[in-house]
XYZ file of C-alpha atoms in Angstrom:
79
model
C 11.812 -0.401 -19.604
C 11.775 -1.457 -15.962
C 9.602 0.485 -13.520
C 10.436 0.643 -9.809
C 7.391 0.138 -7.629
C 8.224 0.889 -4.016
C 4.982 2.361 -2.746
C 1.269 1.900 -3.115
C 1.136 5.364 -4.679
C 3.605 4.237 -7.373
C 1.442 1.232 -8.189
C -1.762 3.264 -8.210
C -0.175 5.795 -10.568
C 1.055 3.000 -12.844
C -2.386 1.344 -12.914
C -4.176 4.728 -13.158
C -6.277 4.008 -10.079
C -7.527 6.817 -7.861
C -8.275 6.562 -4.151
C -11.977 6.771 -5.027
C -11.705 3.821 -7.450
C -9.682 1.857 -4.929
C -12.304 2.529 -2.292
C -15.075 1.306 -4.594
C -13.185 -1.862 -5.459
C -12.148 -2.781 -1.927
C -14.971 -1.471 0.231
C -12.411 0.440 2.322
C -13.371 4.079 2.851
C -11.385 6.760 1.060
C -10.460 8.332 4.405
C -9.105 5.024 5.682
C -7.076 4.446 2.527
C -5.561 7.929 2.749
C -4.793 7.486 6.457
C -3.191 4.066 5.900
C -1.119 5.394 3.011
C 0.175 8.096 5.321
C 0.825 6.055 8.490
C 1.572 2.690 6.787
C -0.555 0.896 9.403
C -2.430 -1.500 7.110
C -4.599 -4.332 8.425
C -4.041 -7.738 6.851
C -7.646 -7.845 5.613
C -7.079 -4.505 3.868
C -3.811 -5.672 2.322
C -5.580 -8.776 1.012
C -8.278 -6.658 -0.663
C -5.713 -4.292 -2.177
C -3.635 -7.179 -3.522
C -6.711 -8.607 -5.263
C -8.070 -5.328 -6.640
C -4.712 -3.970 -7.838
C -3.398 -7.399 -8.857
C -0.218 -6.748 -6.888
C 2.549 -9.241 -7.683
C 3.534 -11.374 -4.708
C 7.122 -10.151 -4.834
C 5.919 -6.537 -4.363
C 3.644 -7.090 -1.345
C 6.504 -7.072 1.172
C 8.135 -3.962 -0.309
C 4.882 -1.994 -0.481
C 3.231 -2.912 2.818
C 5.736 -4.326 5.274
C 9.177 -2.927 4.531
C 8.161 0.695 5.345
C 6.790 -0.384 8.733
C 9.887 -2.386 9.591
C 12.155 0.487 8.554
C 10.179 2.951 10.696
C 10.254 0.589 13.682
C 13.969 -0.048 13.354
C 14.748 3.664 13.287
C 12.697 4.156 16.473
C 14.755 1.492 18.237
C 18.096 3.043 17.288
C 17.150 6.583 18.306
């Protein structure tokens, strides 16, 4: 069975990791994690920590962290 992982929430659900656990593992506050998940405005240092803690495959990093930002920016340009 193949599982589609398009968002950080998908990956967290798959790995059974809560925001609290993610905060503990990365040192990023729970509020910051929730805010970044909402606005998709991750810092590279945060992405690096999340990749290590969640063991995110390299081929998923772009889809999870950068594709949503690029899609949002491209829709702003065309409006």
